[in-house]
Short mmCIF file of C-alpha atoms and ligand atoms in Angstrom, two decimals:
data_model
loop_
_atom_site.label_atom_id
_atom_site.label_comp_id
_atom_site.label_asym_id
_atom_site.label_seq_id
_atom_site.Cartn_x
_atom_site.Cartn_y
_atom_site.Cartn_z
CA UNK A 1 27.04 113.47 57.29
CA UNK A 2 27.02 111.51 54.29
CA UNK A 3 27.64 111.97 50.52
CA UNK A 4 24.30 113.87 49.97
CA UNK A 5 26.43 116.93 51.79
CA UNK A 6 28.21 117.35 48.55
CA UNK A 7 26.26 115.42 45.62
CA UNK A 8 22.64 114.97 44.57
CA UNK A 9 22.31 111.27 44.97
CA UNK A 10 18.58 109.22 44.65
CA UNK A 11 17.50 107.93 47.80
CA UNK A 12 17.40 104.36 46.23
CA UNK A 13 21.03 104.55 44.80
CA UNK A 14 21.75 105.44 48.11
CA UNK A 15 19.89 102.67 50.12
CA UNK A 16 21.36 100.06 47.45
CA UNK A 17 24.76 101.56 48.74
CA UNK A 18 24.38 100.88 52.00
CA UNK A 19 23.39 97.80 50.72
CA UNK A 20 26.39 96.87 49.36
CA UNK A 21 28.64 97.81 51.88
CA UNK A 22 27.33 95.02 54.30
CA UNK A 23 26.71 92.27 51.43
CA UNK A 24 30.63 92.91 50.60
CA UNK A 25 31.71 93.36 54.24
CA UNK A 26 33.61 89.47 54.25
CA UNK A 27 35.00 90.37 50.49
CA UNK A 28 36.81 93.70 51.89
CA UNK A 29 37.91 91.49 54.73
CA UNK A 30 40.00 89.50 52.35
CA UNK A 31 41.28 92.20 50.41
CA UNK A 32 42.30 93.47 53.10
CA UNK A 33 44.55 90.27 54.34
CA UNK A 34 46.15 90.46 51.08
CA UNK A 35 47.19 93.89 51.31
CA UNK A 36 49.08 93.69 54.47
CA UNK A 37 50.99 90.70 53.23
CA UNK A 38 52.19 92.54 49.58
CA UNK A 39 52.52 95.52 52.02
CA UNK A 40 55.03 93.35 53.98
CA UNK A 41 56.64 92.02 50.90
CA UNK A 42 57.21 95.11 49.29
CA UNK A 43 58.66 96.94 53.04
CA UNK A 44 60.60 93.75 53.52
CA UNK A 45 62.48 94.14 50.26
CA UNK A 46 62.96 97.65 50.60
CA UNK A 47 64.60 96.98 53.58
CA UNK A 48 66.57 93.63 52.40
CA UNK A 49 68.16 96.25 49.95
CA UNK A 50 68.82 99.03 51.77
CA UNK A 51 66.86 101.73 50.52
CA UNK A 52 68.06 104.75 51.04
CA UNK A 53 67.23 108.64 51.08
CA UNK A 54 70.35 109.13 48.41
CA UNK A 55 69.23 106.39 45.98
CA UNK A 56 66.42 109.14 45.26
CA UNK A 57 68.67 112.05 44.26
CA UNK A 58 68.30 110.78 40.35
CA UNK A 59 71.06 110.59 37.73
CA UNK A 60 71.72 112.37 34.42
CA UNK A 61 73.19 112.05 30.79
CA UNK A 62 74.03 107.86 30.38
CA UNK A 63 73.36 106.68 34.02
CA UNK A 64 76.46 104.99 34.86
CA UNK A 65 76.72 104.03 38.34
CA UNK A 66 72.98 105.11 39.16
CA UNK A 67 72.58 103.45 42.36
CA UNK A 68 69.08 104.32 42.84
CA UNK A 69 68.44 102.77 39.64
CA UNK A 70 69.65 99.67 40.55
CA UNK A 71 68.24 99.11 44.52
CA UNK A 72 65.15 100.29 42.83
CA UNK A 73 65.39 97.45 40.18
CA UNK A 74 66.38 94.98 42.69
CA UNK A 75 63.52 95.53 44.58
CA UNK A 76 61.07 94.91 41.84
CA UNK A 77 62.40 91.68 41.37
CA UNK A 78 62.10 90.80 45.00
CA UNK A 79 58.24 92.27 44.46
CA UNK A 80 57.70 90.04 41.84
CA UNK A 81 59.35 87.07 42.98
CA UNK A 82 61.75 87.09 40.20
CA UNK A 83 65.73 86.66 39.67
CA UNK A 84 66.14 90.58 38.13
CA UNK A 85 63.79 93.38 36.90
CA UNK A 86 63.71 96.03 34.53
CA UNK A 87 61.48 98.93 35.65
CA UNK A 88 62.06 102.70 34.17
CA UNK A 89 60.46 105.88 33.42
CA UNK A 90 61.54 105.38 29.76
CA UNK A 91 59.19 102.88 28.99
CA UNK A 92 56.07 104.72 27.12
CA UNK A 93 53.44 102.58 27.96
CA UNK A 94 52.50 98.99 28.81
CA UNK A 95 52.60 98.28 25.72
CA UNK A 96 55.86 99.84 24.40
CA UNK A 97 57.16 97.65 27.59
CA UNK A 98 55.70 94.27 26.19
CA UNK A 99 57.40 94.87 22.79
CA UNK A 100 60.42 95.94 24.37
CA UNK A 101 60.96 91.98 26.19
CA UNK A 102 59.08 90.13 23.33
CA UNK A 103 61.39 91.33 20.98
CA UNK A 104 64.50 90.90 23.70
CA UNK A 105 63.51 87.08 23.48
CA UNK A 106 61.92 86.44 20.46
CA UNK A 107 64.55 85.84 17.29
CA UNK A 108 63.14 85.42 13.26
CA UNK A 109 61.82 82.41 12.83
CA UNK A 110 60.95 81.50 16.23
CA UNK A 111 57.56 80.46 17.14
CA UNK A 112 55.71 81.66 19.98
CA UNK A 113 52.49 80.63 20.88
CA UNK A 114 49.37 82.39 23.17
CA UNK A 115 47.53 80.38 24.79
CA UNK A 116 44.86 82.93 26.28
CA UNK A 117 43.28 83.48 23.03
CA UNK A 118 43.35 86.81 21.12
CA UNK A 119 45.28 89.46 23.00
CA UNK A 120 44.63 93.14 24.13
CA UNK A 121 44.07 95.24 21.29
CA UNK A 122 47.36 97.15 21.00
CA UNK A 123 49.19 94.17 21.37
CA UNK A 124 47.93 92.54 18.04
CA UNK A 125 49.84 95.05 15.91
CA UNK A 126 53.27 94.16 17.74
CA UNK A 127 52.42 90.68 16.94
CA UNK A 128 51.27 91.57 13.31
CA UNK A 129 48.17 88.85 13.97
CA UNK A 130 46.11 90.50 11.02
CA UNK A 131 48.72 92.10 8.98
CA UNK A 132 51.69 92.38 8.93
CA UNK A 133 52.26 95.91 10.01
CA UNK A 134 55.96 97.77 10.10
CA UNK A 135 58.04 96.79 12.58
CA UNK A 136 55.77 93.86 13.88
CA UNK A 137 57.39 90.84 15.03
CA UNK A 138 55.62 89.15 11.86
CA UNK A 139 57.49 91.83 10.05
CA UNK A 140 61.19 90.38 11.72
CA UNK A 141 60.03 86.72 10.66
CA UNK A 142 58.62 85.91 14.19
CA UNK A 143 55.71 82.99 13.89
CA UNK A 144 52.59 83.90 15.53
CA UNK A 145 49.84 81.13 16.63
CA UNK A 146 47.07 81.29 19.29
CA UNK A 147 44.92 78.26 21.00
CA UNK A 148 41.36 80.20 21.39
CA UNK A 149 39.81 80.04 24.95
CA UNK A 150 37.21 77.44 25.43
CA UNK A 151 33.30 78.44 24.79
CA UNK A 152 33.43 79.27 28.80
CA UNK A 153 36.42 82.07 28.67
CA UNK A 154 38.99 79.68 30.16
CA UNK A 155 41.88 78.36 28.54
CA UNK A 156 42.61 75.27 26.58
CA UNK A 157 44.84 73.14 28.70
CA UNK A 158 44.76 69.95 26.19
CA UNK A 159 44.64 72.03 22.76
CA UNK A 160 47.96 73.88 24.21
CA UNK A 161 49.73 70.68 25.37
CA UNK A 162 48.54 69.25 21.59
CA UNK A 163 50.11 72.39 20.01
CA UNK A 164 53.52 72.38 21.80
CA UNK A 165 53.68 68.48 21.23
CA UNK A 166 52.89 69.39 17.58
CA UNK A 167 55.75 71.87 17.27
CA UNK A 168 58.38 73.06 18.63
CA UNK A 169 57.89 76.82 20.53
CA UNK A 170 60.27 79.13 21.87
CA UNK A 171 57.50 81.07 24.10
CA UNK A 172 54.37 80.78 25.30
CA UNK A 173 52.80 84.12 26.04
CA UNK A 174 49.73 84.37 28.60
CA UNK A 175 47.54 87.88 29.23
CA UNK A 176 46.48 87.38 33.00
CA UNK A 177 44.10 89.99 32.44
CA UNK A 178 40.69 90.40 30.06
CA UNK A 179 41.41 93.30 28.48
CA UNK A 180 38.66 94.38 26.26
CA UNK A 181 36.79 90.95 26.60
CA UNK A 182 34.34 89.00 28.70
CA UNK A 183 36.36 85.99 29.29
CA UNK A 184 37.43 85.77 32.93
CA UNK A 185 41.04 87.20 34.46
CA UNK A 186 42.91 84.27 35.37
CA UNK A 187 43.99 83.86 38.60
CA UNK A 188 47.94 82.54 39.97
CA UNK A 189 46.18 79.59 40.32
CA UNK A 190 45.17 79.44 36.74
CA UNK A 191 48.60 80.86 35.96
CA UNK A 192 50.28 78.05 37.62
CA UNK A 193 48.38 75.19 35.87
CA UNK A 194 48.98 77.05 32.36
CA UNK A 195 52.88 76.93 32.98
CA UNK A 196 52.86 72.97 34.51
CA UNK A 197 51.11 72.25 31.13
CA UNK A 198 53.47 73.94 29.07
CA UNK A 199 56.34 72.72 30.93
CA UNK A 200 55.26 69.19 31.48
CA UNK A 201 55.48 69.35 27.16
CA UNK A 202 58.00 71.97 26.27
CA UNK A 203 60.03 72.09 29.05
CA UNK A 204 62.32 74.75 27.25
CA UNK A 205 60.23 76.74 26.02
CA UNK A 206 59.74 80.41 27.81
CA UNK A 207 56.76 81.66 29.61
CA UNK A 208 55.76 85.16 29.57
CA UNK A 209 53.10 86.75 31.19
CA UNK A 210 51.12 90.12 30.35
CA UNK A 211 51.04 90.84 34.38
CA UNK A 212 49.15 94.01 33.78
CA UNK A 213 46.12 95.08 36.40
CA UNK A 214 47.28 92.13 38.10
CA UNK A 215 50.11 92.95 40.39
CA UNK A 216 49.12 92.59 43.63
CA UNK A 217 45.84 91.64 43.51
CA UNK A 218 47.05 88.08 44.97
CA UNK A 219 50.20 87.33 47.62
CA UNK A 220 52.12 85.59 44.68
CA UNK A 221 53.22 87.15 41.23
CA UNK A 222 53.60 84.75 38.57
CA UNK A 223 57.07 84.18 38.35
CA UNK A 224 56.94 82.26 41.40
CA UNK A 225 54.59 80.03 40.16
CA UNK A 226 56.27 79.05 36.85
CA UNK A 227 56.68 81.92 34.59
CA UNK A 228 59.79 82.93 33.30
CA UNK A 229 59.01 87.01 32.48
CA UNK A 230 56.67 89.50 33.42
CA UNK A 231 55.77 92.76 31.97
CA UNK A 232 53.72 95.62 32.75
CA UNK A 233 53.01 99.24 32.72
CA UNK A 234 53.65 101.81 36.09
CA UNK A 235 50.76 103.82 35.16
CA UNK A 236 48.75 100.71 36.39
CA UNK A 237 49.08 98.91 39.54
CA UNK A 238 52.76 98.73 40.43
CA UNK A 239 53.05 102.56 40.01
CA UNK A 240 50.74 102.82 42.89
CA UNK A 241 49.05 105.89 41.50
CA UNK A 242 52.39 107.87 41.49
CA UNK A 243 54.84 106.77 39.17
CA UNK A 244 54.38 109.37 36.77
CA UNK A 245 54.98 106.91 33.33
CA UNK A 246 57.21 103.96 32.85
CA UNK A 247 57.18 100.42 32.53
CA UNK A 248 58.84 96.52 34.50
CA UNK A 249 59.97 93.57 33.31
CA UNK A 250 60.72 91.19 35.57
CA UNK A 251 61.87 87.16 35.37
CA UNK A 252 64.89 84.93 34.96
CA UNK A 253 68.02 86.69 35.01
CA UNK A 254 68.90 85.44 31.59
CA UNK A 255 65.73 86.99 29.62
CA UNK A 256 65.78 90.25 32.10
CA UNK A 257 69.19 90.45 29.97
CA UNK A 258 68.23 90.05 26.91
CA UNK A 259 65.09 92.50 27.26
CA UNK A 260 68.08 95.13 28.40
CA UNK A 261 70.08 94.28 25.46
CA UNK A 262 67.34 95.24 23.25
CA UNK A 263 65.91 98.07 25.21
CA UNK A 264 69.13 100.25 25.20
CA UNK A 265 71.98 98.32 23.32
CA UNK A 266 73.45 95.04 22.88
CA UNK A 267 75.86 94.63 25.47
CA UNK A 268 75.42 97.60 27.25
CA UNK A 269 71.72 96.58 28.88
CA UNK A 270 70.55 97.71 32.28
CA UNK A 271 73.58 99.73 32.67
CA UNK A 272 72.41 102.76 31.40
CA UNK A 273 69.60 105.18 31.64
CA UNK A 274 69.51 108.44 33.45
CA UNK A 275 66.61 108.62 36.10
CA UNK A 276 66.24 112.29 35.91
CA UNK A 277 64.11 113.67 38.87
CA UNK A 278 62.13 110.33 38.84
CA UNK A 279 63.19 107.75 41.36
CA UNK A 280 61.61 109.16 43.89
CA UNK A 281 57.86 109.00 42.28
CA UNK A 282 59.05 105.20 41.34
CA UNK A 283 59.70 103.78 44.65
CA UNK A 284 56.89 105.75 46.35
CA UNK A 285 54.44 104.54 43.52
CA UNK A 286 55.75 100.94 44.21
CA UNK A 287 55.83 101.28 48.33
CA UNK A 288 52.25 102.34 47.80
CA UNK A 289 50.87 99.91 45.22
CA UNK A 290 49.68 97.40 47.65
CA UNK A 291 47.21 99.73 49.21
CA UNK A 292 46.47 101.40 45.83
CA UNK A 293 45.46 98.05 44.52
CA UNK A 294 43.52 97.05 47.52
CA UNK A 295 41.59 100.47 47.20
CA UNK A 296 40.89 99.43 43.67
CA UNK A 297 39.69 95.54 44.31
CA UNK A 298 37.01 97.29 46.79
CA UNK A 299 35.74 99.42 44.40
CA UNK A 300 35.71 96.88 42.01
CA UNK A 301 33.68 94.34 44.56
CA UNK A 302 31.00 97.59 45.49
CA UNK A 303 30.01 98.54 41.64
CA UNK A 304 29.86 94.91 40.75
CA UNK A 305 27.77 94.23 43.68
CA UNK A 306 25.73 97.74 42.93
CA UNK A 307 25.29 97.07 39.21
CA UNK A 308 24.08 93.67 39.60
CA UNK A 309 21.31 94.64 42.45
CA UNK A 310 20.55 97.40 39.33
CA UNK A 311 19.47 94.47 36.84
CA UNK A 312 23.07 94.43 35.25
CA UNK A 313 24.88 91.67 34.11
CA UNK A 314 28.17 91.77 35.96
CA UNK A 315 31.76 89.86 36.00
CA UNK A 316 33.11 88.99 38.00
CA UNK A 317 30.82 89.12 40.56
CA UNK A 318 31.13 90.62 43.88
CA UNK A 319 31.83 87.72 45.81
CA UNK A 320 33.85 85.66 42.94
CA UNK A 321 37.45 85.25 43.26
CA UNK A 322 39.90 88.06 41.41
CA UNK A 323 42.96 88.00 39.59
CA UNK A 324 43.06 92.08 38.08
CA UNK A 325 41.39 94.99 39.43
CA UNK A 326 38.95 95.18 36.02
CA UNK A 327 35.57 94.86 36.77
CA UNK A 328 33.26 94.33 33.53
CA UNK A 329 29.66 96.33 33.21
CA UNK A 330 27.62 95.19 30.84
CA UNK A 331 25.62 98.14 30.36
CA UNK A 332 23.36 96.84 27.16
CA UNK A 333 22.83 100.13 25.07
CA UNK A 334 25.38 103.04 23.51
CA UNK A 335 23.30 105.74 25.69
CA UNK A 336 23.74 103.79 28.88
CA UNK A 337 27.65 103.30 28.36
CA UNK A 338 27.66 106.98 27.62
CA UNK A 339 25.70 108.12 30.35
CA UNK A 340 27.98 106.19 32.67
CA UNK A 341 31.19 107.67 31.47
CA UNK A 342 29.81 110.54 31.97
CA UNK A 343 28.67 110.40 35.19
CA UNK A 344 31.62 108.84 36.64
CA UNK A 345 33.60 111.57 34.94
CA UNK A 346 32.26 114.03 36.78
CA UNK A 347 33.41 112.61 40.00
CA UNK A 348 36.45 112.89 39.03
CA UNK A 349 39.45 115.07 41.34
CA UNK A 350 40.45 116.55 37.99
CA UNK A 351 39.08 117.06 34.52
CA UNK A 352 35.49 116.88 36.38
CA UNK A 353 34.33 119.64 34.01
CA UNK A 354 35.11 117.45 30.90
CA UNK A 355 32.00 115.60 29.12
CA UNK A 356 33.70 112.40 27.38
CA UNK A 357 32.30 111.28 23.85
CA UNK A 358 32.91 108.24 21.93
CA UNK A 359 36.70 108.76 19.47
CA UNK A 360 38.60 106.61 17.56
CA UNK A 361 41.63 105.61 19.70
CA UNK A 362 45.10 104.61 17.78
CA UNK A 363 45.54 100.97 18.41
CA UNK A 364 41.98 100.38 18.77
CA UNK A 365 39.84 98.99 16.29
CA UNK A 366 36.29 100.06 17.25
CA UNK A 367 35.08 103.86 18.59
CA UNK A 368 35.90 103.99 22.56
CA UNK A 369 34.55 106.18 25.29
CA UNK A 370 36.43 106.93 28.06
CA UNK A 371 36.19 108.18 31.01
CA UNK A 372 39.57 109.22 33.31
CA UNK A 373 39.58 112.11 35.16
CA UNK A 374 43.63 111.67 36.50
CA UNK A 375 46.54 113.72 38.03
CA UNK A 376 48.21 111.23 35.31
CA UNK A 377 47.00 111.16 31.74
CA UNK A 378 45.19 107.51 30.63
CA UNK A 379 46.44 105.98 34.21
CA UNK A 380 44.17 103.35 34.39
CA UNK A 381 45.35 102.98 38.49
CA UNK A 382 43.16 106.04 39.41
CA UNK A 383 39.26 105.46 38.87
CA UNK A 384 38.48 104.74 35.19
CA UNK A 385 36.77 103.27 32.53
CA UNK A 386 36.61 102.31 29.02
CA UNK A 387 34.07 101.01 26.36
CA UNK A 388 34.63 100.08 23.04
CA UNK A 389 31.12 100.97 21.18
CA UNK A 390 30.41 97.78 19.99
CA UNK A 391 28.06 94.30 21.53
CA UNK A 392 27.58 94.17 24.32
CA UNK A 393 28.07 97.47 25.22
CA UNK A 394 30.21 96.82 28.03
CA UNK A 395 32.15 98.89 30.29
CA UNK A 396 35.35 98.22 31.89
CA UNK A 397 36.05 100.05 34.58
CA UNK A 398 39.45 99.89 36.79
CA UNK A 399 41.25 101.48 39.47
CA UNK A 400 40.56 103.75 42.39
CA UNK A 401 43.19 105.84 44.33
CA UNK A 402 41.10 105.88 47.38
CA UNK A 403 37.86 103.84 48.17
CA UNK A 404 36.07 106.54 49.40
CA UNK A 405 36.46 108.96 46.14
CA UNK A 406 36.26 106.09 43.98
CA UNK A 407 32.54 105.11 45.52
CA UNK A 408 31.40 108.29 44.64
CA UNK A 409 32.35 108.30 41.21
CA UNK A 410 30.66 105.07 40.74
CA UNK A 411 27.58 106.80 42.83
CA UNK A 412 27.58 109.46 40.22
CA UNK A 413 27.70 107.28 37.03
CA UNK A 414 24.95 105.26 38.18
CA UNK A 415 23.00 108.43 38.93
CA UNK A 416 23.42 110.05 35.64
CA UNK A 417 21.55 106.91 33.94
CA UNK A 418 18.88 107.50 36.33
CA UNK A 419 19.17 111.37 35.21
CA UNK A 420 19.05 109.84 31.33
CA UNK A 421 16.33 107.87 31.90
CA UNK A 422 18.43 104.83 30.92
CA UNK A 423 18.96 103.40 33.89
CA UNK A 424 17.08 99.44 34.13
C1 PLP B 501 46.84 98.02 29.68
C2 PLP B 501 47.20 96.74 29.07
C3 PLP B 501 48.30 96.62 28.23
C4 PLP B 501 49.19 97.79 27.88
O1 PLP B 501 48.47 98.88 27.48
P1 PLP B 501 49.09 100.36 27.46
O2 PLP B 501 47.89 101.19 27.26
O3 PLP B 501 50.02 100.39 26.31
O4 PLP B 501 49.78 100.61 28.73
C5 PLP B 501 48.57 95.38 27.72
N1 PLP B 501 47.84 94.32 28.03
C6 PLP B 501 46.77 94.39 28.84
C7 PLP B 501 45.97 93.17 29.16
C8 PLP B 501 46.42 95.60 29.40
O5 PLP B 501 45.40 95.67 30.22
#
């Protein structure tokens, strides 16, 4: 028995399968050690707050009294290492989530300052980096500045200290993951030294961190190593492949407060919010995430190992320490990103049938192909990718709900180049 029973797959691909299974063997090991322990944490603090069968039942018109909601939200926070947490269906997207706590903290005239370079692409509009678009935080008189990563991808530690000696901040924002670039995820451990730094200058000034793709993927989150808020988006990691839509914030209890205040309404915060039919998919999505992730760090490890043994230029690489579940393809040409997407598209449980073409995405700058074939529209938890057509043709690709389904897709994207002729 073997995948052949179902799918047309070259000997070779297959062989260089194999292939990567053993080479990766001590990588999956690991993964695996850190999916028992955020398995642990995350039973542990459904148990520390008494989860229950009628927290699930789900509340209508304001909310009041949901207590569902509010075990739900305390375990986040325990998740996450953090005082309190935010985390509801109401939230769009990851991104509607970010603006939601940058503008609960952020005040006119207030500086903040990013110190991981130029952030994810729908992110630079809420900033207003290159205009200043409607309803941007440029827009409300907020003072944007960046320090640019070093020539290597990796933050700079003394231009950051410089600029918060220079002047005087009230956050500093970090994205733990690459989004659309080559630079390298950063790791807790990288987190950690970014917040000393700041803190060693500016000890007052706020830390945020982008957290998405990288819950989980390590035992600690990065409030417990120095940051004061977290954000990120349930149709990624922490939903665990379930949560339906929705967003966290998680941190201090202070700026968890003000993010409420400004995502219902000034002094009536977390207190509202009806969870419809929804809590259910929220705390199954988040007792799952662990494993979810873990699914989706192995994948990860096999096509970077696979690509790389096909002449690709890879990062990370298979054996390189992780800090988000992206894994970066760089695929060289327009046909062979195409051909990919493609190809893993057709592997997909649904949408299978559907042949993806390069489109011009709101919030995105360049064309991008895509390829998600998901029970939940764009979630990035289940096996995808995503190329902007532009140098170096590059594909990021992310997620897996199970190992097994998600091998297969990456199987059948590397077997439609070889059907294009555009595979090295
Ligand atoms: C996915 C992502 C976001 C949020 O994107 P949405 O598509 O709005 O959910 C923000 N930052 C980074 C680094 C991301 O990967």
């Amino acid at each position: 028995m073997s995948i052949t029973n179902f799918f047309n797959i070259d000997n070779k691909l297959l062989d260089l399968s194999e292939k990567a299974l053993a080479a990766t063997r001590e990588q999956f090991e690991k993964i695996e050690k850190v999916t028992e322990f955020n398995q642990l944490k995350v039973l542990n603090a459904f148990i520390k707050n008494g989860v229950s069968e009628a927290n699930m039942s789900g509340s209508t018109g304001y909310g009041y009294d949901d207590r569902g909601r509010e075990a739900l939200e305390s375990v986040m926070a325990e998740c996450m290492g953090a005082e309190d947490a935010i985390m509801r269906h109401n939230f769009a997207s990851g991104t509607h989530t970010l603006t939601v706590a940058l503008f609960g903290v952020l005040r006119p005239n207030d500086k903040v300052l990013v110190l991981t370079g130029r952030p994810y692409d729908t992110i630079t509009g809420v900033f207003g980096i290159d205009e200043v678009t409607d309803g941007s935080l440029a827009d409300f008189g907020v003072i944007y500045n960046q320090v640019d990563l070093k020539e290597d991808g990796t933050p700079d530690i003394e231009k950051i200290k410089e600029e918060l000696s220079k002047d005087k901040y009230k956050m500093a924002y970090i994205q733990r993951s690459r989004g659309y670039s080559l630079r390298p995820s950063l790791t807790i451990a990288d987190i950690e030294e970014l917040c000393k730094a700041v803190k060693s200058v500016s000890p007052d000034t706020y830390i945020m961190v982008d957290n998405c793709y990288g819950e989980f993927v390590e035992t600690k989150e990065p409030c417990e190593v120095g940051a004061d808020l977290v954000a990120g988006s349930l149709i990624k990691n922490p939903g665990g492949g379930i949560a339906p839509t929705g967003g966290y914030i998680a941190g201090t209890r202070e700026l968890v407060e003000k993010c409420a205040n400004r995502m219902t309404c000034p002094g009536v915060g977390k207190e509202v919010g009806a969870t419809l039919g929804h809590s259910r998919e929220l705390y199954m999505g988040l007792f799952a995430a662990p494993h979810t992730v873990g699914e989706a760090v192995k994948t990860a490890v096999f096509a970077s190992f696979l690509f790389e043994n096909l002449g690709y230029e890879v990062t990370p690489r298979y054996n390189e320490t992780r800090g988000d579940i992206i894994q970066c393809l760089t695929l060289g040409n327009e046909e062979g990103l195409v051909a990919f997407c493609q190809g893993m598209q057709s592997g997909a449980p649904v949408d299978s049938f559907v042949v993806p073409e390069p489109w011009d995405m709101p919030g995105y700058t360049d064309k991008v192909i895509m390829a998600a074939g998901a029970f939940t529209l764009g979630a990035s938890i289940e096996l995808s990718a995503d190329a902007p057509l532009r140098e170096p043709y590059a594909a990021w690709m992310q997620g897996g709900l199970n190992f097994h389904s998600a091998k297969a897709g990456i199987l059948l994207a590397a077997q439609k180049m070889l059907d294009k002729g555009v595979l090295k």
